[in-house]
């Protein structure tokens, strides 16, 4: 796949104006207050998957609207002191799968909570349904579910779940609440940016090839899903363009990145046709604090792959375990 986006030197300085509604902060304050009005009630049931060096727990906690969100919690067996924690979010369409699929962070010494993604479970099995009232007609996928109103949009529920996952890992006595990182790739990267913007004392944010940023540009230029779900919707509902992008402005990673106090460690694939690199740099360049980004020039949406996983573990260990 050839380079299709802006020149790399241009993207490194690309910081577009943010389309932010005037009530952005009030909307999210009200959403989180509504969510937190329900008891978190985080439960951690021991689970045996034959992993001799890790303790594994089947997790459940109350997310948006009190809906029970599933997950996995893993930590190195025998570690006595409170450990730094990582909340791991999942890419688009995937569910929590099995603990064996999430070993790098706990095997490297970090307490890890993997949050299941409500209503998703293709490619990797999911265990959390998305229970909603009637919403607008939508195209296949999640991108246009409830898109005519930010209060009904699918990602309002999912971003709220992501914030509650941070609260769930902090409820553990064996986790240091001041050393929490949020991480994920693609949709998981977008969720990590949202969580870092919604939970201001998260320490580190590690988004890889993040989705859910700079929506209008992404929808206009990318040939590969899932952003084209929005374009397909607007092909049919031609009179709803501004309505749709107004809703999306409440969920744009640029606006959450600008509110992030966490130290950020991004990655980007310069030939990424799923989450265009200009949209990743647009988010990164709005992060106000300490940050760095790894560029993988000849890679598409796989980004740095396992090589970058090594980089992330080194980054975390140098900060917290050295």
Coordinates of C-alpha atoms in Angstrom, one line a residue:
X1 CA 0.0 0.0 0.0
X2 CA 1.6 3.3 -1.0
X3 CA 1.5 6.5 1.1
X4 CA -1.9 8.1 0.4
X5 CA -2.2 10.8 3.1
X6 CA -0.2 14.1 3.6
X7 CA 3.6 14.1 3.5
X8 CA 5.0 12.9 6.8
X9 CA 6.7 16.2 7.5
X10 CA 3.4 18.0 7.1
X11 CA 1.6 15.5 9.4
X12 CA 4.2 15.9 12.1
X13 CA 2.9 19.5 12.5
X14 CA -0.7 18.9 11.6
X15 CA -2.9 20.4 14.3
X16 CA -6.3 21.2 12.8
X17 CA -8.9 23.3 14.6
X18 CA -11.1 21.2 16.8
X19 CA -14.9 21.1 16.2
X20 CA -16.0 21.2 19.8
X21 CA -19.6 21.8 20.9
X22 CA -20.0 24.5 23.6
X23 CA -21.5 22.0 26.0
X24 CA -18.9 19.3 25.5
X25 CA -17.7 19.3 29.1
X26 CA -21.2 19.6 30.6
X27 CA -22.3 16.7 28.4
X28 CA -19.6 14.4 29.7
X29 CA -19.9 15.6 33.3
X30 CA -23.6 14.8 33.2
X31 CA -22.9 11.4 31.4
X32 CA -20.3 10.3 34.0
X33 CA -22.4 11.5 36.9
X34 CA -25.4 9.5 35.6
X35 CA -23.1 6.5 35.1
X36 CA -21.5 6.8 38.6
X37 CA -24.9 7.1 40.2
X38 CA -25.0 3.3 39.9
X39 CA -22.7 1.3 42.2
X40 CA -19.6 0.1 40.4
X41 CA -19.9 -3.3 42.2
X42 CA -16.7 -4.6 40.6
X43 CA -16.4 -8.4 41.1
X44 CA -13.3 -10.5 40.5
X45 CA -13.9 -14.3 40.4
X46 CA -10.8 -16.5 40.2
X47 CA -10.6 -18.4 36.9
X48 CA -8.4 -21.3 36.0
X49 CA -7.0 -21.2 32.4
X50 CA -3.8 -23.2 33.1
X51 CA -1.6 -20.1 33.3
X52 CA 0.9 -21.2 36.0
X53 CA 2.6 -17.8 36.4
X54 CA -0.4 -15.6 36.5
X55 CA -3.5 -15.1 38.6
X56 CA -6.5 -14.8 36.4
X57 CA -9.9 -13.4 37.4
X58 CA -13.2 -13.2 35.5
X59 CA -14.3 -9.5 35.9
X60 CA -17.7 -7.8 36.0
X61 CA -18.5 -4.2 36.8
X62 CA -21.3 -1.7 36.2
X63 CA -20.8 0.5 33.2
X64 CA -23.1 3.0 31.5
X65 CA -26.8 2.6 32.7
X66 CA -25.6 0.0 35.2
X67 CA -25.1 -2.5 32.4
X68 CA -22.7 -5.3 33.6
X69 CA -19.4 -5.1 31.6
X70 CA -17.2 -8.2 31.5
X71 CA -13.5 -8.4 31.4
X72 CA -10.3 -10.2 32.6
X73 CA -8.0 -9.2 35.3
X74 CA -4.5 -10.8 35.4
X75 CA -1.4 -10.2 37.6
X76 CA 1.9 -12.0 38.1
X77 CA 1.4 -14.8 40.7
X78 CA 3.1 -14.1 44.0
X79 CA 3.6 -10.4 43.4
X80 CA 3.1 -8.9 46.9
X81 CA 3.4 -5.1 46.5
X82 CA 0.7 -3.0 44.9
X83 CA 1.5 -3.1 41.2
X84 CA 1.2 -0.5 38.4
X85 CA -1.9 -1.2 36.4
X86 CA -2.8 -1.3 32.7
X87 CA -6.4 -1.1 31.4
X88 CA -6.4 -2.7 28.0
X89 CA -9.2 -1.8 25.5
X90 CA -10.1 -3.8 22.4
X91 CA -10.1 -3.1 18.6
X92 CA -13.3 -2.7 16.6
X93 CA -15.6 -5.7 16.5
X94 CA -13.6 -7.7 18.9
X95 CA -14.6 -9.0 22.4
X96 CA -12.5 -10.1 25.4
X97 CA -11.8 -13.5 24.0
X98 CA -9.6 -15.6 26.4
X99 CA -6.9 -14.6 28.8
X100 CA -4.2 -16.2 26.7
X101 CA -4.7 -13.5 24.1
X102 CA -3.7 -10.7 26.5
X103 CA -0.5 -12.0 28.1
X104 CA 2.2 -9.3 27.3
X105 CA 1.4 -6.8 30.0
X106 CA 0.8 -9.1 32.9
X107 CA 3.7 -11.4 31.9
X108 CA 5.9 -8.2 32.0
X109 CA 4.9 -7.5 35.6
X110 CA 1.8 -5.3 35.3
X111 CA -1.7 -5.8 36.8
X112 CA -3.9 -5.8 33.7
X113 CA -7.6 -5.4 33.3
X114 CA -9.0 -6.2 29.8
X115 CA -12.3 -4.6 29.2
X116 CA -14.9 -6.4 27.1
X117 CA -16.6 -4.3 24.5
X118 CA -20.4 -4.2 24.7
X119 CA -22.2 -5.5 21.7
X120 CA -19.0 -6.6 19.9
X121 CA -17.6 -10.0 19.5
X122 CA -16.6 -10.8 15.9
X123 CA -13.2 -12.3 15.3
X124 CA -12.7 -12.5 19.1
X125 CA -15.6 -13.7 21.2
X126 CA -17.4 -11.2 23.4
X127 CA -19.5 -11.7 26.5
X128 CA -21.1 -8.3 27.1
X129 CA -24.4 -7.5 25.3
X130 CA -25.4 -3.9 24.5
X131 CA -28.9 -3.3 25.9
X132 CA -30.4 -0.1 24.4
X133 CA -33.8 1.4 23.8
X134 CA -35.0 2.0 20.2
X135 CA -32.5 4.0 18.1
X136 CA -32.4 5.4 14.6
X137 CA -32.0 3.0 11.6
X138 CA -28.3 2.4 10.9
X139 CA -26.0 0.7 8.5
X140 CA -24.2 -2.5 9.5
X141 CA -21.7 -2.1 12.3
X142 CA -21.6 0.3 15.3
X143 CA -20.6 3.6 13.8
X144 CA -24.1 4.9 13.0
X145 CA -26.1 3.4 15.9
X146 CA -27.9 6.3 17.6
X147 CA -25.9 8.8 15.6
X148 CA -28.6 11.4 15.3
X149 CA -28.2 12.5 19.0
X150 CA -25.1 12.3 21.2
X151 CA -27.3 11.1 24.1
X152 CA -28.2 7.9 22.1
X153 CA -24.9 7.4 20.2
X154 CA -23.3 4.0 20.8
X155 CA -20.0 5.4 21.8
X156 CA -21.5 7.4 24.7
X157 CA -22.1 4.0 26.3
X158 CA -18.7 2.7 25.4
X159 CA -16.7 5.7 26.5
X160 CA -18.5 5.6 29.8
X161 CA -17.6 1.9 30.2
X162 CA -14.0 2.8 29.5
X163 CA -13.9 5.3 32.3
X164 CA -15.5 2.8 34.7
X165 CA -12.9 0.2 33.8
X166 CA -10.3 2.6 35.3
X167 CA -12.3 2.8 38.4
X168 CA -12.6 -1.0 38.5
X169 CA -8.9 -1.7 38.4
X170 CA -8.4 1.0 41.0
X171 CA -10.8 -0.8 43.3
X172 CA -8.1 -3.5 43.7
X173 CA -6.0 -3.3 46.8
X174 CA -3.1 -5.0 44.9
X175 CA -3.0 -2.1 42.4
X176 CA -1.3 1.3 42.8
X177 CA -4.0 3.8 41.9
X178 CA -1.5 6.5 41.0
X179 CA 0.3 4.3 38.4
X180 CA -2.5 3.5 35.9
X181 CA -2.0 3.3 32.1
X182 CA -4.7 3.0 29.5
X183 CA -3.8 1.2 26.3
X184 CA -5.2 -0.2 23.1
X185 CA -5.0 -0.4 19.3
X186 CA -7.4 1.0 16.8
X187 CA -10.7 1.3 18.6
X188 CA -8.9 0.4 21.7
X189 CA -6.5 3.3 21.1
X190 CA -9.4 5.6 20.7
X191 CA -10.9 4.4 23.9
X192 CA -7.6 5.0 25.7
X193 CA -7.6 8.6 24.5
X194 CA -11.2 9.1 25.6
X195 CA -10.5 7.5 29.0
X196 CA -7.4 9.7 29.6
X197 CA -9.5 12.7 28.7
X198 CA -12.4 11.7 31.0
X199 CA -10.3 10.5 34.0
X200 CA -7.8 13.3 34.5
X201 CA -5.5 11.5 36.9
X202 CA -4.7 8.6 34.6
X203 CA -0.9 8.6 34.5
X204 CA -0.1 7.2 31.0
X205 CA -1.9 6.8 27.7
X206 CA -0.6 4.4 25.1
X207 CA -2.8 4.5 22.0
X208 CA -1.7 2.5 18.9
X209 CA -3.0 3.5 15.4
X210 CA -6.0 5.1 17.2
X211 CA -9.5 5.1 15.7
X212 CA -12.2 7.7 16.6
X213 CA -10.3 10.9 15.9
X214 CA -10.7 13.7 13.4
X215 CA -13.9 12.1 12.1
X216 CA -14.7 14.4 9.2
X217 CA -11.3 14.0 7.6
X218 CA -11.2 10.2 8.2
X219 CA -14.6 9.7 6.7
X220 CA -13.7 11.8 3.6
X221 CA -10.4 10.1 2.8
X222 CA -10.1 6.6 4.1
X223 CA -11.1 3.7 1.8
X224 CA -11.2 1.0 4.4
X225 CA -13.7 0.3 7.3
X226 CA -15.1 1.1 9.7
X227 CA -15.2 4.9 8.9
X228 CA -16.9 4.2 5.6
X229 CA -20.0 3.0 7.6
X230 CA -20.6 6.7 8.2
X231 CA -20.2 7.6 4.6
X232 CA -22.6 4.8 3.6
X233 CA -25.1 6.1 6.0
X234 CA -24.8 9.6 4.6
X235 CA -25.2 8.3 1.0
X236 CA -28.7 7.4 2.0
X237 CA -29.5 10.2 4.5
X238 CA -28.2 13.1 2.5
X239 CA -30.0 15.7 4.6
X240 CA -28.3 14.6 7.9
X241 CA -24.6 15.5 7.2
X242 CA -24.3 18.3 9.7
X243 CA -26.5 16.5 12.3
X244 CA -24.2 13.5 12.1
X245 CA -20.9 15.4 12.4
X246 CA -22.3 17.5 15.2
X247 CA -23.0 14.2 17.2
X248 CA -19.5 13.0 16.3
X249 CA -17.9 16.1 17.7
X250 CA -18.8 14.9 21.2
X251 CA -16.8 11.8 20.6
X252 CA -13.8 13.1 18.6
X253 CA -10.4 12.0 20.0
X254 CA -9.0 15.5 19.3
X255 CA -11.2 16.9 22.0
X256 CA -10.2 14.3 24.5
X257 CA -6.5 14.5 23.6
X258 CA -6.7 18.2 24.4
X259 CA -7.9 17.4 27.9
X260 CA -5.4 14.7 28.6
X261 CA -3.1 15.2 31.5
X262 CA -1.5 11.8 31.1
X263 CA 1.9 11.3 29.5
X264 CA 1.3 9.9 26.0
X265 CA 3.1 7.3 24.0
X266 CA 1.4 7.0 20.5
X267 CA 2.2 4.9 17.5
X268 CA 1.1 5.4 13.9
X269 CA 1.3 3.5 10.6
X270 CA 2.2 6.0 7.8
X271 CA 0.5 3.8 5.2
X272 CA -2.6 3.1 7.4
X273 CA -5.8 3.1 5.3
X274 CA -8.1 2.3 8.2
X275 CA -7.1 5.1 10.6
X276 CA -5.3 7.6 8.4
X277 CA -2.0 8.8 9.8
X278 CA -3.1 12.5 9.6
X279 CA -5.9 11.7 12.0
X280 CA -3.5 10.1 14.4
X281 CA -1.1 13.1 14.3
X282 CA -4.0 15.4 14.6
X283 CA -4.9 13.8 18.0
X284 CA -1.3 13.5 19.1
X285 CA -0.5 17.2 18.3
X286 CA -3.4 18.3 20.5
X287 CA -2.0 16.5 23.6
X288 CA -0.8 19.3 25.8
X289 CA 1.7 17.5 28.0
X290 CA 4.7 15.2 27.7
X291 CA 4.4 12.9 24.7
X292 CA 6.2 10.9 22.1
X293 CA 5.2 8.9 19.0
X294 CA 6.7 6.0 17.1
X295 CA 6.3 6.1 13.3
X296 CA 6.1 2.9 11.2
X297 CA 6.5 4.3 7.7
X298 CA 5.9 1.2 5.6
X299 CA 3.1 -0.2 7.7
X300 CA -0.7 -0.2 7.3
X301 CA -3.1 -0.6 10.2
X302 CA -0.9 -3.3 11.8
X303 CA 1.4 -0.4 12.8
X304 CA 4.3 -1.5 14.8
X305 CA 2.8 -4.9 15.7
X306 CA 4.8 -7.0 18.1
X307 CA 7.8 -4.8 17.7
X308 CA 5.9 -1.9 19.2
X309 CA 4.5 -4.2 21.9
X310 CA 8.2 -4.6 23.0
X311 CA 8.6 -0.8 22.9
X312 CA 5.6 -0.3 25.1
X313 CA 6.8 -2.8 27.7
X314 CA 10.2 -1.2 27.8
X315 CA 8.5 2.3 28.1
X316 CA 6.4 1.1 31.1
X317 CA 9.2 -0.9 32.8
X318 CA 11.6 2.0 32.5
X319 CA 9.1 4.3 34.2
X320 CA 7.6 2.0 36.8
X321 CA 9.6 -1.2 37.4
X322 CA 13.3 -0.2 37.0

